[in-house]
Amino acid sequence: MGRRLGPIHYASAIIALLFGGSASSVVGQSASTPSPDHIYVNGTILSPQGQREAMAIKDGLIVAVGSNDDIKNVADVATQVTDLGGKTVMPGLYDMHVHIYFAGRSMLSCRFPQGAKAPQIVAAVKACAAKAKPGEWILGGSWVGAAFKPGEQHKRLLDKVAPNNPVALDDESLHSIWVNSRALEIAGITKDTKDPPGGVIDRDSKGEPIGILREIASRDIEKFIPPVSVADQEAAIKAATDEMLSLGIVAFADASIRSESIEGWKSFASSGKLKQHARGCIVWGPNSGDSEPLIPLRNRYAVGRFQLDCVKMFLDGVPLEGRTAAMLEPYAARDKAHAAHTHGNDKGMLLIETDKLNAAVAEFDRQGINVKFHAAGDAATRQAADAIAFARKANGAIGPRHDIAHNTFIDPVDVKRGQTTLFTWELSPYIWWPTPITSVDIAEAVGPERMKRLWPMKDVLESGANVVIGSDWPVVPSANPWVAIETLISRQVPGATGEPINAGQRISRQQALDVLTRNGAAHMGRLDRGGTLEAGKVADFIVIDRNPLTAPLGEIHKTKVLMTFIAGEQVYTANGSTTK
């Protein structure tokens, strides 16, 4: 009695007082408690109590975090020891909006750099056509509208290099596709075809489709693409999840589970190949295809670490050159470069009627199913918040924490509703610096005044709501979370140079780390198991080559993950990294 307690012993003493037993038994020091399987020493451990030197793991759980001496005292001769050599250890990262299957397919399909000019895209398609069998679909992406000259993006470019193959290329948002004449022919789309509800077929001055289809109209093409084998589905899922492990991502939410990939997901997860903690959101609504019947069958496919407790609703489009995101006020006057895009609606489009949406959200809420809304424009964001409020009034406040995704624009009066209506804001900080998407397409669509309200990260954090982030990969070319962390802090080009995008919405380093760790774990309902490094939690952690809390701001995006661990299992090792 009377000795000063270190951080491990202090926490253990509290647990002992609450639950009985000695403090030493909590950290494995008694004769009856096994010693840890593995200890990590001589590192910089980012814990909720501050930076520590070492950590102990037993059966996939963290049993202690503290000084080197504290941790070495709980080990025995059978304990494996890893000397971290000063490297930083932090909780594994959470990506709350990704499209795993589509990202994997993109990695394995006809590829060209995001933002590529027309000649580069055409060359890539030509090379893919040379390898394809006659009549075989050529799929790929992702193009950016701002990369094209006025009138340049047309089906005839693809016809010239792939006359015998249908071609379908996704844009950067996955809300529009560019196809050739063969694909239009297969889908039966002609000059006389009307725009479907919630969709747009871009046309020339004579009304002829030019090969660009947006929102629901893109589904009229995609349903003709042949199904992918289960083996190929698994290959796509594996390619994408392996990439995310290399980036330190230990948990994610797939925001677009559809029938076309569900068997691959089930096979991959049931085999134990899925290492991450994963939430899948089944698409519901007018662009779901035939995926809605999966919702009542969701627990048939929820296996291993794959949980299917979420549905995805697309409320609007995107505020790019197509101007399909639903806005409260009209878009800016069109410039000459985009004058050909005339869709007859200067505020974008809402894809689901409010009464239908409210009823559906209330029913899913009653069943305990999380709803993830795609809402890019401020009118769609408001519609989502209103639907959640409707569900709370119908069912009470005990339902799941639904999340509104993207939130490119939020009207200031709606910012506090995440806290008052009990939902999560999910933003996408991977394209905040001056890319063609932001500084050209979005800026020209909404005008300079609304650009001052672009992605209001600081405002939603200060509102008291839970806030998470999602990459939206492959809408962005990489799911690299270190780019996101740096640009959350700087709102500048990686390297922290140049003019910022909405500098008033910068957040602190600790806040940036929290939204990718603790906040993500909380939203997935596993804050008791993950999101921080402390005794009792699952050993989901990463070893990185620098400390993001102290590294020069402009170098955070260069962070390299050396090792990734999930439930104590080492699931990724960079070349040259070893354990002892």
C-alpha positions as CSV (number, residue, x, y, z in Angstrom):
1,M,0.0,0.0,0.0
2,G,1.2,3.5,-0.6
3,R,3.2,2.7,-3.8
4,R,2.5,4.9,-6.8
5,L,0.4,3.1,-9.4
6,G,1.6,3.2,-13.1
7,P,-1.0,3.4,-15.9
8,I,-1.5,-0.4,-16.2
9,H,-1.8,-1.0,-12.4
10,Y,-4.0,2.0,-12.0
11,A,-6.5,0.8,-14.6
12,S,-6.3,-2.7,-13.2
13,A,-6.9,-1.5,-9.7
14,I,-10.1,0.3,-10.8
15,I,-11.3,-2.9,-12.5
16,A,-10.5,-4.9,-9.4
17,L,-12.5,-2.5,-7.3
18,L,-15.5,-2.7,-9.6
19,F,-15.5,-6.4,-10.2
20,G,-13.6,-7.9,-7.3
21,G,-10.2,-9.7,-7.3
22,S,-6.7,-8.4,-7.2
23,A,-5.3,-5.8,-9.5
24,S,-2.4,-8.1,-10.5
25,S,-4.8,-10.8,-11.8
26,V,-6.2,-8.4,-14.4
27,V,-2.8,-7.9,-16.1
28,G,-1.6,-11.5,-15.9
29,Q,0.8,-11.3,-12.9
30,S,-0.8,-13.9,-10.7
31,A,0.3,-17.5,-10.8
32,S,-3.2,-18.6,-12.0
33,T,-3.3,-16.2,-15.0
34,P,-1.4,-17.1,-18.2
35,S,1.1,-14.7,-19.5
36,P,0.6,-12.9,-22.8
37,D,1.3,-14.6,-26.1
38,H,3.1,-11.6,-27.5
39,I,4.4,-8.3,-26.3
40,Y,5.5,-5.3,-28.3
41,V,8.1,-3.0,-26.7
42,N,10.2,0.1,-27.5
43,G,7.5,1.7,-29.6
44,T,5.2,4.7,-29.5
45,I,1.8,3.3,-28.6
46,L,-1.0,5.9,-29.3
47,S,-3.5,5.1,-26.4
48,P,-6.4,7.1,-25.0
49,Q,-4.2,7.8,-22.0
50,G,-1.4,9.2,-24.1
51,Q,1.7,7.8,-25.7
52,R,3.0,4.6,-24.2
53,E,6.0,2.3,-24.9
54,A,4.6,-1.2,-25.0
55,M,1.6,-3.5,-25.3
56,A,0.7,-7.0,-24.4
57,I,-1.6,-9.4,-26.4
58,K,-3.3,-12.6,-25.2
59,D,-5.6,-14.7,-27.4
60,G,-6.2,-11.8,-29.8
61,L,-7.0,-9.4,-27.0
62,I,-5.1,-6.5,-25.6
63,V,-4.3,-7.3,-21.9
64,A,-2.1,-4.3,-21.1
65,V,-0.6,-1.1,-22.4
66,G,2.1,0.8,-20.6
67,S,5.8,1.3,-20.1
68,N,8.4,-1.2,-21.3
69,D,9.1,-2.3,-17.7
70,D,5.3,-2.8,-17.0
71,I,4.8,-5.0,-20.0
72,K,8.0,-7.0,-19.6
73,N,7.0,-7.8,-16.0
74,V,3.9,-9.7,-17.2
75,A,5.8,-11.8,-19.8
76,D,7.4,-15.2,-19.3
77,V,9.8,-17.3,-21.3
78,A,7.1,-18.4,-23.7
79,T,6.0,-14.9,-24.6
80,Q,7.0,-13.7,-28.1
81,V,8.7,-10.3,-28.0
82,T,8.7,-7.8,-30.9
83,D,11.0,-4.8,-30.6
84,L,9.3,-2.0,-32.4
85,G,12.5,0.0,-32.7
86,G,10.6,3.3,-32.0
87,K,7.9,2.7,-34.6
88,T,4.4,4.0,-34.0
89,V,1.5,1.7,-33.1
90,M,-2.1,3.0,-33.4
91,P,-5.6,1.5,-33.7
92,G,-6.5,0.1,-37.1
93,L,-8.5,2.4,-39.4
94,Y,-12.2,2.3,-40.3
95,D,-13.4,3.2,-43.8
96,M,-17.1,3.7,-43.5
97,H,-17.9,4.0,-47.2
98,V,-16.3,1.8,-49.8
99,H,-17.4,-0.3,-52.8
100,I,-15.2,-3.4,-52.3
101,Y,-16.5,-5.5,-55.2
102,F,-16.5,-2.7,-57.7
103,A,-13.0,-1.6,-56.5
104,G,-11.7,-5.1,-57.0
105,R,-13.4,-5.4,-60.4
106,S,-11.8,-2.1,-61.4
107,M,-8.4,-3.4,-60.4
108,L,-8.9,-6.4,-62.6
109,S,-10.6,-4.6,-65.6
110,C,-9.7,-2.2,-68.4
111,R,-7.9,0.5,-66.5
112,F,-6.7,4.1,-67.1
113,P,-5.8,6.8,-64.6
114,Q,-8.6,8.8,-63.0
115,G,-8.7,12.2,-64.8
116,A,-7.1,10.7,-68.0
117,K,-7.6,12.7,-71.2
118,A,-9.6,11.3,-74.1
119,P,-6.6,10.0,-76.1
120,Q,-5.3,8.1,-73.1
121,I,-8.7,6.5,-72.4
122,V,-9.2,5.6,-76.1
123,A,-5.7,4.0,-76.1
124,A,-6.5,1.9,-73.1
125,V,-9.8,0.7,-74.6
126,K,-8.1,-0.2,-77.8
127,A,-5.6,-2.3,-76.0
128,C,-8.3,-4.1,-74.0
129,A,-10.3,-4.7,-77.2
130,A,-7.3,-6.3,-78.8
131,K,-7.3,-8.9,-76.1
132,A,-11.1,-9.4,-75.9
133,K,-13.1,-11.9,-77.8
134,P,-15.7,-10.6,-80.3
135,G,-18.8,-9.6,-78.4
136,E,-17.1,-9.7,-75.0
137,W,-18.0,-6.7,-72.8
138,I,-15.1,-4.3,-72.1
139,L,-15.6,-2.7,-68.6
140,G,-13.5,-0.1,-66.9
141,G,-13.1,3.3,-65.4
142,S,-12.9,5.9,-64.1
143,W,-13.3,9.0,-66.3
144,V,-13.7,12.6,-65.0
145,G,-16.0,15.0,-66.9
146,A,-13.6,17.9,-66.5
147,A,-10.9,16.1,-68.5
148,F,-12.8,16.4,-71.8
149,K,-13.0,19.2,-74.2
150,P,-16.6,20.5,-75.1
151,G,-18.3,17.9,-77.2
152,E,-15.4,15.5,-77.1
153,Q,-16.9,12.7,-75.0
154,H,-18.9,10.8,-77.4
155,K,-19.8,7.2,-78.3
156,R,-17.9,7.5,-81.6
157,L,-14.6,7.6,-79.9
158,L,-15.2,4.2,-78.4
159,D,-16.8,2.9,-81.6
160,K,-13.6,3.5,-83.5
161,V,-11.4,1.4,-81.3
162,A,-13.9,-1.3,-80.2
163,P,-16.5,-1.7,-83.0
164,N,-17.1,-5.4,-82.2
165,N,-17.3,-5.2,-78.4
166,P,-19.8,-3.4,-76.1
167,V,-18.0,-0.9,-73.9
168,A,-19.1,0.5,-70.6
169,L,-16.8,2.9,-68.6
170,D,-17.7,4.2,-65.2
171,D,-17.2,7.8,-64.2
172,E,-15.4,8.8,-61.0
173,S,-18.6,8.9,-59.1
174,L,-20.1,5.6,-60.2
175,H,-23.2,7.6,-61.1
176,S,-22.7,7.8,-64.9
177,I,-21.3,5.5,-67.6
178,W,-19.9,6.1,-71.0
179,V,-20.8,3.5,-73.6
180,N,-20.4,2.9,-77.3
181,S,-23.0,2.2,-80.0
182,R,-22.8,-1.5,-79.5
183,A,-23.8,-1.2,-75.9
184,L,-26.6,1.1,-76.7
185,E,-27.9,-1.3,-79.3
186,I,-27.8,-4.2,-76.9
187,A,-29.8,-2.2,-74.4
188,G,-32.3,-1.0,-77.0
189,I,-31.6,2.7,-76.4
190,T,-32.3,4.9,-79.4
191,K,-33.3,8.5,-80.2
192,D,-36.9,7.5,-79.3
193,T,-36.0,6.2,-75.8
194,K,-37.3,8.5,-73.1
195,D,-35.3,9.3,-70.0
196,P,-36.3,6.9,-67.3
197,P,-37.6,8.3,-64.0
198,G,-34.5,9.4,-62.0
199,G,-32.2,9.0,-65.0
200,V,-30.7,11.0,-67.8
201,I,-29.6,10.0,-71.3
202,D,-27.3,12.7,-72.6
203,R,-28.1,13.7,-76.2
204,D,-26.9,15.9,-79.1
205,S,-28.8,18.7,-80.6
206,K,-30.8,16.3,-82.7
207,G,-31.8,14.2,-79.7
208,E,-29.5,11.3,-80.5
209,P,-27.9,9.6,-77.5
210,I,-24.2,10.4,-77.3
211,G,-23.3,7.4,-75.1
212,I,-23.4,9.0,-71.6
213,L,-26.1,7.7,-69.2
214,R,-26.6,9.0,-65.7
215,E,-28.2,7.7,-62.5
216,I,-31.0,5.2,-63.1
217,A,-30.4,5.3,-66.9
218,S,-27.0,3.6,-66.3
219,R,-28.9,0.6,-64.9
220,D,-30.5,0.1,-68.3
221,I,-27.1,-0.8,-69.6
222,E,-25.7,-2.6,-66.6
223,K,-28.5,-5.2,-66.5
224,F,-27.3,-6.5,-69.9
225,I,-23.7,-7.1,-68.7
226,P,-23.2,-10.9,-68.2
227,P,-23.0,-12.1,-64.6
228,V,-19.7,-12.7,-63.0
229,S,-18.7,-16.2,-61.8
230,V,-18.5,-16.7,-58.0
231,A,-14.8,-17.4,-58.4
232,D,-14.3,-14.1,-60.2
233,Q,-16.4,-12.3,-57.6
234,E,-14.2,-13.7,-54.8
235,A,-11.0,-12.7,-56.8
236,A,-12.3,-9.1,-57.0
237,I,-13.2,-9.0,-53.2
238,K,-9.8,-10.4,-52.3
239,A,-7.9,-7.9,-54.5
240,A,-9.7,-5.0,-52.8
241,T,-9.6,-6.2,-49.2
242,D,-5.9,-7.1,-49.6
243,E,-5.2,-3.5,-50.8
244,M,-7.1,-2.1,-47.8
245,L,-5.1,-4.3,-45.4
246,S,-1.9,-2.8,-46.8
247,L,-3.3,0.7,-46.0
248,G,-4.1,-0.2,-42.3
249,I,-7.8,-0.6,-42.8
250,V,-9.2,-3.2,-40.3
251,A,-12.9,-2.5,-40.7
252,F,-15.1,-1.1,-43.4
253,A,-18.7,-0.6,-44.6
254,D,-19.4,-1.7,-48.1
255,A,-22.0,0.8,-49.3
256,S,-23.3,-1.1,-52.3
257,I,-24.1,-4.8,-51.8
258,R,-26.0,-6.1,-54.8
259,S,-27.2,-9.5,-55.9
260,E,-24.5,-9.7,-58.5
261,S,-21.8,-10.2,-55.9
262,I,-23.6,-11.7,-52.9
263,E,-22.6,-15.3,-53.5
264,G,-18.9,-14.2,-53.8
265,W,-19.2,-12.3,-50.5
266,K,-20.7,-15.4,-48.8
267,S,-18.1,-17.7,-50.1
268,F,-15.2,-15.4,-49.3
269,A,-16.4,-14.6,-45.8
270,S,-17.4,-18.2,-44.9
271,S,-13.9,-19.5,-45.9
272,G,-12.2,-17.2,-43.4
273,K,-10.5,-15.2,-46.1
274,L,-12.2,-12.0,-45.0
275,K,-9.9,-10.6,-42.4
276,Q,-11.5,-7.2,-41.8
277,H,-14.7,-6.5,-39.7
278,A,-17.1,-5.7,-42.5
279,R,-20.6,-4.2,-42.7
280,G,-22.5,-4.7,-45.9
281,C,-25.4,-2.3,-47.0
282,I,-27.9,-3.9,-49.4
283,V,-29.1,-1.4,-52.0
284,W,-32.8,-0.5,-51.8
285,G,-34.7,1.8,-54.0
286,P,-35.2,2.5,-57.7
287,N,-31.7,1.7,-58.8
288,S,-31.3,-1.5,-56.7
289,G,-31.8,-3.8,-59.7
290,D,-32.9,-7.1,-58.2
291,S,-31.1,-6.6,-54.9
292,E,-34.0,-5.7,-52.6
293,P,-35.1,-9.4,-52.1
294,L,-31.7,-9.9,-50.4
295,I,-32.9,-7.8,-47.4
296,P,-35.2,-10.4,-45.7
297,L,-32.5,-13.0,-46.5
298,R,-29.6,-11.0,-45.1
299,N,-28.8,-13.3,-42.2
300,R,-28.4,-16.2,-44.6
301,Y,-25.4,-14.4,-46.1
302,A,-24.0,-12.8,-42.9
303,V,-21.1,-15.2,-42.1
304,G,-17.7,-14.9,-40.5
305,R,-16.8,-11.2,-40.1
306,F,-19.4,-10.1,-42.7
307,Q,-22.4,-8.5,-41.1
308,L,-25.4,-7.5,-43.3
309,D,-27.3,-5.2,-41.0
310,C,-27.6,-2.2,-43.3
311,V,-29.5,-1.0,-46.4
312,K,-28.3,1.7,-48.8
313,M,-30.6,4.3,-50.3
314,F,-29.5,6.7,-53.1
315,L,-31.4,9.9,-52.6
316,D,-29.8,12.0,-55.3
317,G,-26.9,12.1,-57.7
318,V,-23.7,14.1,-57.7
319,P,-22.9,17.8,-58.0
320,L,-20.6,17.4,-61.0
321,E,-21.1,18.3,-64.7
322,G,-24.3,16.2,-64.8
323,R,-25.8,18.3,-61.9
324,T,-27.9,15.4,-60.5
325,A,-27.3,16.2,-56.8
326,A,-30.4,17.6,-55.3
327,M,-29.9,21.2,-54.2
328,L,-32.1,23.7,-52.2
329,E,-31.1,26.5,-54.6
330,P,-30.6,26.4,-58.4
331,Y,-27.2,25.4,-59.8
332,A,-25.0,28.2,-61.2
333,A,-25.4,29.3,-64.8
334,R,-23.7,26.9,-67.1
335,D,-20.5,27.7,-68.8
336,K,-19.8,26.9,-72.5
337,A,-17.8,23.8,-71.6
338,H,-20.9,22.1,-70.2
339,A,-23.6,23.9,-72.2
340,A,-24.6,20.6,-73.9
341,H,-25.8,19.1,-70.6
342,T,-29.4,20.3,-70.3
343,H,-31.5,18.1,-68.2
344,G,-34.4,20.5,-67.5
345,N,-33.9,20.7,-63.8
346,D,-31.8,23.4,-62.3
347,K,-31.9,22.0,-58.8
348,G,-30.9,18.4,-59.6
349,M,-33.1,15.4,-58.7
350,L,-34.4,13.6,-55.7
351,L,-34.7,9.9,-56.6
352,I,-37.2,8.7,-54.0
353,E,-40.5,10.3,-53.1
354,T,-40.6,11.6,-49.6
355,D,-43.7,9.7,-48.4
356,K,-42.2,6.4,-49.7
357,L,-38.8,7.2,-48.2
358,N,-40.2,8.0,-44.8
359,A,-42.3,4.8,-44.6
360,A,-39.3,2.7,-45.7
361,V,-36.9,4.3,-43.2
362,A,-39.4,3.9,-40.4
363,E,-39.8,0.2,-41.1
364,F,-36.1,-0.5,-41.4
365,D,-35.6,1.5,-38.2
366,R,-38.2,-0.6,-36.4
367,Q,-36.4,-3.8,-37.5
368,G,-33.1,-2.5,-36.2
369,I,-31.6,-2.2,-39.7
370,N,-29.1,0.6,-40.2
371,V,-29.8,2.9,-43.2
372,K,-27.0,4.5,-45.1
373,F,-28.2,7.4,-47.3
374,H,-26.3,8.7,-50.3
375,A,-26.9,12.4,-50.1
376,A,-24.6,14.8,-51.9
377,G,-26.8,17.9,-52.3
378,D,-28.2,19.9,-49.4
379,A,-31.7,19.1,-50.4
380,A,-31.0,15.4,-50.3
381,T,-29.2,15.8,-46.9
382,R,-32.3,17.5,-45.5
383,Q,-34.6,14.8,-47.0
384,A,-32.5,12.1,-45.2
385,A,-32.5,14.0,-41.9
386,D,-36.3,14.4,-42.2
387,A,-36.7,10.7,-42.8
388,I,-34.7,9.8,-39.7
389,A,-36.7,12.3,-37.7
390,F,-39.9,10.6,-39.0
391,A,-38.6,7.2,-37.9
392,R,-37.6,8.5,-34.5
393,K,-41.2,9.9,-34.0
394,A,-42.7,6.5,-35.1
395,N,-40.4,4.2,-33.2
396,G,-38.7,6.2,-30.4
397,A,-35.0,6.9,-30.0
398,I,-33.9,3.3,-29.5
399,G,-33.3,2.5,-33.2
400,P,-29.9,2.2,-35.0
401,R,-27.7,5.2,-35.7
402,H,-28.4,5.7,-39.3
403,D,-25.8,7.6,-41.4
404,I,-26.0,10.2,-44.0
405,A,-23.1,9.8,-46.5
406,H,-21.1,12.2,-48.5
407,N,-22.7,15.5,-47.4
408,T,-20.9,17.5,-50.0
409,F,-23.2,20.3,-49.0
410,I,-25.2,20.7,-45.8
411,D,-27.5,23.6,-45.2
412,P,-26.3,25.4,-42.0
413,V,-29.7,24.9,-40.3
414,D,-29.3,21.1,-40.6
415,V,-25.8,20.8,-39.1
416,K,-27.0,20.2,-35.5
417,R,-29.6,17.5,-36.5
418,G,-27.1,14.7,-36.3
419,Q,-26.8,15.3,-32.6
420,T,-30.5,16.1,-31.9
421,T,-31.9,13.4,-34.2
422,L,-29.2,10.8,-33.3
423,F,-27.6,9.9,-36.6
424,T,-24.0,9.8,-37.9
425,W,-22.6,12.2,-40.4
426,E,-20.2,10.5,-42.9
427,L,-18.0,12.8,-45.1
428,S,-15.6,11.9,-47.9
429,P,-12.3,13.8,-47.4
430,Y,-10.3,12.1,-50.2
431,I,-10.9,14.7,-52.9
432,W,-10.9,17.9,-50.9
433,W,-7.8,19.5,-52.5
434,P,-8.0,21.2,-55.9
435,T,-8.6,18.1,-58.1
436,P,-10.6,18.4,-61.3
437,I,-13.6,17.0,-59.4
438,T,-13.6,19.8,-56.9
439,S,-12.0,22.8,-58.5
440,V,-13.6,22.3,-61.9
441,D,-16.7,20.2,-61.9
442,I,-18.2,21.0,-58.5
443,A,-17.0,24.6,-58.5
444,E,-18.6,25.4,-61.9
445,A,-21.8,23.6,-60.9
446,V,-22.5,25.4,-57.7
447,G,-20.6,28.7,-57.9
448,P,-18.1,30.3,-55.5
449,E,-20.5,31.2,-52.7
450,R,-21.6,27.6,-52.0
451,M,-18.0,26.4,-52.3
452,K,-17.5,28.1,-49.0
453,R,-19.8,25.4,-47.5
454,L,-18.1,22.5,-49.1
455,W,-17.8,19.5,-46.7
456,P,-18.3,21.3,-43.4
457,M,-16.2,18.8,-41.3
458,K,-15.5,21.1,-38.4
459,D,-19.1,22.2,-38.1
460,V,-20.5,18.7,-37.8
461,L,-17.8,17.7,-35.3
462,E,-18.5,20.7,-33.1
463,S,-22.2,19.9,-33.3
464,G,-21.7,16.9,-31.0
465,A,-22.8,14.3,-33.5
466,N,-20.8,11.2,-34.3
467,V,-18.8,11.9,-37.5
468,V,-17.0,9.2,-39.6
469,I,-15.4,9.2,-43.0
470,G,-15.5,7.0,-46.1
471,S,-13.2,6.9,-49.1
472,D,-15.9,5.9,-51.6
473,W,-13.2,3.9,-53.4
474,P,-13.2,3.3,-56.4
475,V,-15.0,6.6,-56.9
476,V,-11.6,7.9,-55.8
477,P,-8.5,6.2,-57.3
478,S,-7.2,5.0,-53.9
479,A,-8.6,4.2,-50.5
480,N,-5.4,5.7,-49.0
481,P,-6.5,6.9,-45.5
482,W,-3.3,8.9,-44.9
483,V,-4.2,11.3,-47.7
484,A,-7.5,11.7,-46.0
485,I,-6.0,12.3,-42.6
486,E,-3.6,15.0,-43.9
487,T,-6.3,16.8,-45.9
488,L,-8.7,16.7,-43.0
489,I,-6.1,18.8,-41.2
490,S,-4.8,21.0,-44.0
491,R,-7.7,21.1,-46.6
492,Q,-4.8,21.5,-49.1
493,V,-3.1,19.5,-51.8
494,P,-1.1,16.6,-50.2
495,G,2.1,18.2,-49.1
496,A,0.1,20.9,-47.4
497,T,0.7,23.5,-50.1
498,G,-1.4,25.7,-52.3
499,E,-4.7,27.3,-51.6
500,P,-7.0,25.4,-49.2
501,I,-10.5,24.3,-49.9
502,N,-12.7,25.8,-47.2
503,A,-9.9,26.5,-44.7
504,G,-12.4,27.3,-41.9
505,Q,-13.3,23.6,-41.7
506,R,-9.8,22.4,-40.8
507,I,-9.7,20.0,-37.8
508,S,-7.0,18.9,-35.4
509,R,-4.7,15.9,-35.8
510,Q,-6.3,14.1,-32.9
511,Q,-9.8,14.7,-34.3
512,A,-8.7,13.4,-37.7
513,L,-7.3,10.2,-36.1
514,D,-10.5,9.8,-34.0
515,V,-12.9,9.9,-37.0
516,L,-10.9,7.1,-38.6
517,T,-10.7,4.9,-35.5
518,R,-12.8,5.5,-32.4
519,N,-15.7,7.1,-34.3
520,G,-15.8,4.4,-36.9
521,A,-15.8,1.7,-34.3
522,A,-18.7,3.4,-32.4
523,H,-20.8,3.6,-35.6
524,M,-20.3,-0.1,-36.3
525,G,-21.4,-0.9,-32.8
526,R,-18.0,-2.2,-31.7
527,L,-16.5,0.5,-29.6
528,D,-16.3,-2.0,-26.7
529,R,-14.1,-4.1,-28.9
530,G,-12.1,-1.7,-31.1
531,G,-11.3,1.8,-32.1
532,T,-8.7,2.4,-29.3
533,L,-5.7,0.5,-27.8
534,E,-6.5,-0.4,-24.2
535,A,-6.9,-3.5,-22.1
536,G,-9.9,-5.7,-22.9
537,K,-10.2,-4.6,-26.5
538,V,-9.6,-6.8,-29.6
539,A,-6.0,-6.4,-30.9
540,D,-6.8,-4.5,-34.1
541,F,-3.7,-2.3,-34.6
542,I,-1.2,-1.2,-37.1
543,V,2.5,-0.4,-37.0
544,I,3.5,2.7,-39.1
545,D,6.7,4.4,-40.0
546,R,5.9,7.8,-38.4
547,N,3.8,9.4,-35.7
548,P,0.9,11.3,-37.4
549,L,0.5,13.4,-34.2
550,T,4.1,14.8,-34.6
551,A,5.2,14.3,-38.2
552,P,5.4,17.4,-40.4
553,L,1.9,18.1,-41.7
554,G,2.8,17.9,-45.3
555,E,4.4,14.4,-44.9
556,I,1.5,12.6,-43.2
557,H,0.1,11.4,-46.6
558,K,3.4,9.6,-47.1
559,T,2.8,7.4,-44.1
560,K,3.6,3.7,-44.7
561,V,1.9,0.8,-43.0
562,L,4.6,-1.7,-41.9
563,M,2.2,-4.3,-40.3
564,T,-1.5,-4.7,-39.9
565,F,-3.0,-6.9,-37.1
566,I,-6.6,-8.0,-36.7
567,A,-7.6,-9.8,-33.6
568,G,-3.9,-10.3,-32.9
569,E,-3.3,-12.0,-36.3
570,Q,-0.7,-10.4,-38.5
571,V,-2.6,-10.0,-41.8
572,Y,-0.2,-7.7,-43.6
573,T,3.6,-7.1,-43.6
574,A,5.3,-4.6,-45.8
575,N,8.5,-5.7,-47.7
576,G,11.4,-5.6,-45.3
577,S,9.3,-5.6,-42.1
578,T,9.9,-8.5,-39.8
579,T,8.8,-9.7,-36.4
580,K,11.0,-11.4,-33.9
